[in-house]
CSV table of C-alpha atoms in Angstrom, one decimal:
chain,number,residue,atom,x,y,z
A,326,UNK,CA,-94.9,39.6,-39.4
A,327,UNK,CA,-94.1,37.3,-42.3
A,328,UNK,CA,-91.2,35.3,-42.9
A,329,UNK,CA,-90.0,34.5,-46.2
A,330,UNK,CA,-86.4,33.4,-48.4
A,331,UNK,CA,-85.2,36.4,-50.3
A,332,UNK,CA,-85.8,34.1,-53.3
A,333,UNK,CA,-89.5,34.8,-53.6
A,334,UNK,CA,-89.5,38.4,-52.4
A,335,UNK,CA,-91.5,39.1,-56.3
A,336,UNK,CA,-93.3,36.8,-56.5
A,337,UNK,CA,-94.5,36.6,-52.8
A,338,UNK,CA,-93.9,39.3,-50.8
A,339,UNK,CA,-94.3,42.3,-53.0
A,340,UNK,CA,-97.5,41.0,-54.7
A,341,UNK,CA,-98.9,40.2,-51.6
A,342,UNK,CA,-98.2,44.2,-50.4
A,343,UNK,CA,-99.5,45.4,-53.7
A,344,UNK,CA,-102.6,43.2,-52.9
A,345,UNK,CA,-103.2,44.5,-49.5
A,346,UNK,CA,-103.0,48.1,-50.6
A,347,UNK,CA,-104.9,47.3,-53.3
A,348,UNK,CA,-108.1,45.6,-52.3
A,349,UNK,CA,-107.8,45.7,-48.0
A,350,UNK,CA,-106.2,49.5,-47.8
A,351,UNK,CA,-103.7,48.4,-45.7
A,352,UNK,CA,-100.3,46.5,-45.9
A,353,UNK,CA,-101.0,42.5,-44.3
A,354,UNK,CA,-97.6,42.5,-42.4
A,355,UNK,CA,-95.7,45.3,-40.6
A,356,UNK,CA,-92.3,43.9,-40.7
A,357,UNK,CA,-90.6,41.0,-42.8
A,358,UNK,CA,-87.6,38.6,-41.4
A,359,UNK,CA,-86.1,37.3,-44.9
A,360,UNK,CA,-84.0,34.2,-43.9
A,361,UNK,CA,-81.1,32.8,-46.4
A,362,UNK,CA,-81.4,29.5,-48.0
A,363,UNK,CA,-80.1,26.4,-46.5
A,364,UNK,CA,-77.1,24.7,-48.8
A,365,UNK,CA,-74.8,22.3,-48.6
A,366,UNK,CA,-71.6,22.5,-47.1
A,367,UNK,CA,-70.0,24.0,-50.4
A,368,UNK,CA,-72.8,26.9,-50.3
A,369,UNK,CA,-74.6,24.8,-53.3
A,370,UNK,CA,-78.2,24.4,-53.8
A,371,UNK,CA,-79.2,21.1,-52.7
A,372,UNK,CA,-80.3,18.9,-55.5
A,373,UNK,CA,-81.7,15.5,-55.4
A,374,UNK,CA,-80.1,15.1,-59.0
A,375,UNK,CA,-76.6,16.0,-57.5
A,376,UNK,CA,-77.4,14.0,-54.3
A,377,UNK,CA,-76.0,16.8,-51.8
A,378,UNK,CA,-79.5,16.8,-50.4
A,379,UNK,CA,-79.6,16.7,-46.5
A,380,UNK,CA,-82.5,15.6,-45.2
A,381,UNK,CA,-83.8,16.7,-42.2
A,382,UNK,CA,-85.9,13.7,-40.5
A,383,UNK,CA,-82.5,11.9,-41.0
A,384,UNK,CA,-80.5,14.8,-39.2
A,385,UNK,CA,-83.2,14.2,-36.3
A,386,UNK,CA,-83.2,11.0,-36.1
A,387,UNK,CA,-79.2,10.7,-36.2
A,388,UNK,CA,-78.8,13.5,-34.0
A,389,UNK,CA,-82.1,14.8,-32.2
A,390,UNK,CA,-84.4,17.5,-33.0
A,391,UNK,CA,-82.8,19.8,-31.0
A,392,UNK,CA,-79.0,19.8,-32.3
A,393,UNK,CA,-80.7,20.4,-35.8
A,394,UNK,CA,-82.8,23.1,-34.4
A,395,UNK,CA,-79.8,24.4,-32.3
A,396,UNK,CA,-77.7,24.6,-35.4
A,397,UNK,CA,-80.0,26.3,-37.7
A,398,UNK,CA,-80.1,29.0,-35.4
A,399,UNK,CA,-76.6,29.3,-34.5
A,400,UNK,CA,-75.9,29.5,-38.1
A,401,UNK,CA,-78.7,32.0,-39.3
A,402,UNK,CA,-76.9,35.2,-39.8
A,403,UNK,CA,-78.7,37.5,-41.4
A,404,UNK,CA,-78.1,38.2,-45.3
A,405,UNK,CA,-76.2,35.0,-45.1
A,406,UNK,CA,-77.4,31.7,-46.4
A,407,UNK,CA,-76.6,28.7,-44.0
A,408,UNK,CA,-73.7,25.8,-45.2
A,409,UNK,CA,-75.1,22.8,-43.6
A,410,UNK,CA,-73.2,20.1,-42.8
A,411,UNK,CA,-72.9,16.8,-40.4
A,412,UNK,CA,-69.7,18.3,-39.1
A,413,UNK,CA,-72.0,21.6,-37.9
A,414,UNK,CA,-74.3,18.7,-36.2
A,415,UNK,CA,-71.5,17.1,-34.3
A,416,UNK,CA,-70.0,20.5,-32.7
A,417,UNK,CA,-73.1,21.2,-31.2
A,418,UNK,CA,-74.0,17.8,-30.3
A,419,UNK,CA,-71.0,18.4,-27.9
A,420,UNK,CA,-72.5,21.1,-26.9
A,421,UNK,CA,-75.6,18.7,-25.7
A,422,UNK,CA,-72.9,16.7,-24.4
A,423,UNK,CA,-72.0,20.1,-22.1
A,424,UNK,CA,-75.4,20.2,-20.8
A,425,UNK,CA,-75.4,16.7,-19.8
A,426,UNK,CA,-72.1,17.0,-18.1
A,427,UNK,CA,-72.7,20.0,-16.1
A,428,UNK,CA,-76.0,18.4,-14.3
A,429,UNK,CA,-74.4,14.9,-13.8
A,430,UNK,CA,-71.8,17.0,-11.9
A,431,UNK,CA,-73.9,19.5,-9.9
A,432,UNK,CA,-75.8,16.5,-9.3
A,433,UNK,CA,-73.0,14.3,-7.8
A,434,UNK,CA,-73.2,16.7,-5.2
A,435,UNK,CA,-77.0,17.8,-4.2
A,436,UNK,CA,-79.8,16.0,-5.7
A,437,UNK,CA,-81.9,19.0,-6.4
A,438,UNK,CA,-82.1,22.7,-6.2
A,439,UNK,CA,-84.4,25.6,-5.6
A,440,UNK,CA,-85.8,27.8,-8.4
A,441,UNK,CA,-84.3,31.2,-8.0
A,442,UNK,CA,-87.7,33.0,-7.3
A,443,UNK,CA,-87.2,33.8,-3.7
A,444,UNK,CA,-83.9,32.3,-3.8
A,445,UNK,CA,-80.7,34.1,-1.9
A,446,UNK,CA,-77.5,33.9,-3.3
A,447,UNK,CA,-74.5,34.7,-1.3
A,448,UNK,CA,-71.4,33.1,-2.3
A,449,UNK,CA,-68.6,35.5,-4.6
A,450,UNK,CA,-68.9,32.7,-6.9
A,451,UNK,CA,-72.7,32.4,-6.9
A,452,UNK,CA,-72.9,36.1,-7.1
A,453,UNK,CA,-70.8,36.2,-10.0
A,454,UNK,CA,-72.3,33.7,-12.2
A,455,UNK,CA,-75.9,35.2,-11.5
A,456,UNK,CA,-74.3,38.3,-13.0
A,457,UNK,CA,-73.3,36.7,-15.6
A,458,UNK,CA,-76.3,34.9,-16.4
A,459,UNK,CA,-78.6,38.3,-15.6
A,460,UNK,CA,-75.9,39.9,-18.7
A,461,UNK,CA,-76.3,37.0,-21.6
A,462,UNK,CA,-80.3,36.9,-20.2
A,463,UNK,CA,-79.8,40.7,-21.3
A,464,UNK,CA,-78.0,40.2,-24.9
A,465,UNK,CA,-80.1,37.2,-26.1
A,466,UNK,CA,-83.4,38.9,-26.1
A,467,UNK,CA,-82.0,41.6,-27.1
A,468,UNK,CA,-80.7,40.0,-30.2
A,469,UNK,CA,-83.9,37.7,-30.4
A,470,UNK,CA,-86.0,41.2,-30.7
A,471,UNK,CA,-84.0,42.0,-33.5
A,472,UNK,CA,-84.0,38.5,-35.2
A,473,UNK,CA,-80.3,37.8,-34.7
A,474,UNK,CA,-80.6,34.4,-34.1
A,475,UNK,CA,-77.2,33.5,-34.6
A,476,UNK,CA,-76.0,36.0,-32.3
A,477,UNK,CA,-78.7,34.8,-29.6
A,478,UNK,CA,-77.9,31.3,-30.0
A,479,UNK,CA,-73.8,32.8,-29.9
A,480,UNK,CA,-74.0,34.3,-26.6
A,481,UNK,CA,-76.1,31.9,-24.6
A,482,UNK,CA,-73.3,28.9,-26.5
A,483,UNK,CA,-70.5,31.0,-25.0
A,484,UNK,CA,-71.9,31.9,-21.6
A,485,UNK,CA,-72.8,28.0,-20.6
A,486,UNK,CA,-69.6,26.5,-22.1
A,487,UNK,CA,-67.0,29.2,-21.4
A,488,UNK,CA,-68.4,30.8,-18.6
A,489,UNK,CA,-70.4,28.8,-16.3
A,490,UNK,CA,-68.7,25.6,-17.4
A,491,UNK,CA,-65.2,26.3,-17.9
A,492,UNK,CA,-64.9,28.7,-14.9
A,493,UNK,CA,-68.1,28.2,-12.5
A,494,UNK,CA,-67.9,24.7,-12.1
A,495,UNK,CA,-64.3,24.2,-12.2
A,496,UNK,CA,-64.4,27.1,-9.1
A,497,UNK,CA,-67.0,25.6,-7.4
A,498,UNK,CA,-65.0,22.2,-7.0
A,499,UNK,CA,-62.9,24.0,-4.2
A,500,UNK,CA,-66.3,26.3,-3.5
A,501,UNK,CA,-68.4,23.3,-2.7
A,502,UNK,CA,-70.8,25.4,-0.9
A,503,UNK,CA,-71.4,27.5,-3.9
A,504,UNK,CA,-72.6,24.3,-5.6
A,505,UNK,CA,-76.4,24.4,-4.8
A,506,UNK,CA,-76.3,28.0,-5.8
A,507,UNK,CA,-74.7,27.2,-9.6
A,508,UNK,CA,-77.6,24.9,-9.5
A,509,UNK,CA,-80.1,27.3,-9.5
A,510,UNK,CA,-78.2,29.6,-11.7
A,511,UNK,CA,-78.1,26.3,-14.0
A,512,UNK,CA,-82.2,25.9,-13.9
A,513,UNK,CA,-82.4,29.3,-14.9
A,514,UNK,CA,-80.0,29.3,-18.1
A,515,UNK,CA,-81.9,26.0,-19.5
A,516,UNK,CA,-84.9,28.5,-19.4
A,517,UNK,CA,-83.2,30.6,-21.4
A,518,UNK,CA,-81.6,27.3,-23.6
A,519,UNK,CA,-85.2,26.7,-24.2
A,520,UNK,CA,-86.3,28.3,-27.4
A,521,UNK,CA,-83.4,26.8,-28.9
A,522,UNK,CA,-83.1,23.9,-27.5
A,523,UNK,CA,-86.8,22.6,-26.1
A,524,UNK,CA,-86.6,18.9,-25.6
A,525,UNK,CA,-82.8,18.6,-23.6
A,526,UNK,CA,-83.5,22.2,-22.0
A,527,UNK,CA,-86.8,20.8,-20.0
A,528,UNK,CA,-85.6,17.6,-19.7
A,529,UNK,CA,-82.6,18.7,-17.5
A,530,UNK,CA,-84.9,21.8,-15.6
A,531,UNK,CA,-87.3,18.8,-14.4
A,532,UNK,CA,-83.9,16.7,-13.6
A,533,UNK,CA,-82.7,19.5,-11.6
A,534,UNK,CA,-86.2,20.1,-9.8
A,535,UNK,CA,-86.6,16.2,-8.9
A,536,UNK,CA,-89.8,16.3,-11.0
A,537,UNK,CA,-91.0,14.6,-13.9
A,538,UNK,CA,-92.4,15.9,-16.7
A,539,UNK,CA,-95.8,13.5,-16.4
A,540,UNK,CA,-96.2,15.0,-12.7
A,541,UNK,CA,-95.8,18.5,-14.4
A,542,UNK,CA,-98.5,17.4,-16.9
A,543,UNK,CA,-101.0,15.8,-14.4
């Protein structure tokens, strides 16, 4: 698989096929993900010359590696170029903020909790959330498969802020014995936050587990 900018299909892409054919008898990739450019929040071509240039070590170090990485994705639609902007970094740095929350709170309560391998859950409200979970699991590796990012990062964005935020936690608080179960539903969404989001996603699994990520290591 190769993945390219539509800008240098020509030059890149195609003589690279031709090539392949050519001297190999064979084509050197089966498929081809063409991305859109990254511009500036007017959908101009960043320029040092017009100083609209973004850089990205300065995103990280303002915002973190994964809120740049989270927003790329969340914003790569395909055919679509992406309009960056520090207002797009601050949105989902909320969304960090989210993740934070929901384990300070679940923790407030039980220290750790279980992995859901060999894991029973029982409650309505535990039952309902896995369900939930087991149905974005289902959409974001479907859209992953066919390189819809956006869509990906979309549904895993709505399903930890709308769903197991704004309704599983707020139910739990007069479910309190549903709490270590929304726990283990939680470790298993930061493994699918992962791919997106890395650093925060572990961070919070091993948070959740009571383990530390040099004891993981050793």
């Amino acid at each position: 698989m190769l993945v390219t900018g539509f800008d240098i299909i020509f030059f890149w892409v195609a003589r690279m096929i031709m090539f392949g054919i050519k001297f190999m008898d064979d084509v050197p990739f089966k498929e081809i993900y063409i991305h859109g450019l990254v511009r500036d929040s007017h959908g101009k071509k960043m320029s040092k010359s017009k100083g609209n240039v973004i850089d990205p070590l300065d995103m990280v170090n303002k915002y973190s590696a994964d809120i740049l990485r989270f927003t790329l994705a969340i914003s790569a639609a395909q055919g679509r170029d992406i309009r960056m902007s520090t207002e797009k970094l601050e949105l989902n740095r909320n969304f960090t903020n989210k993740l934070y929350n929901a384990t300070k709170y679940l923790q407030m309560n039980v220290d750790t909790f279980p992995d859901m391998a060999g894991f029973c859950v029982e409650t309505d409200l535990g039952r309902y959330m896995m369900s939930r979970l087991n149905q974005a699991t289902l959409e974001v590796r479907q859209n992953l498969e066919e390189y819809k990012f956006n869509d990906a990062a979309t549904v895993l964005y709505r399903f930890i802020w709308n769903e197991f935020c704004g309704w599983g936690i707020e139910l739990s608080k007069a479910e309190k014995s549903s709490v270590v179960e929304l726990g283990a539903i939680f470790k298993e969404a930061m493994k699918l936050t992962h791919p997106f989001m890395p650093f925060i996603s572990e961070f919070l699994y091993q948070e959740l587990s009571d383990t530390k990520l040099e004891d993981v290591e050793s």
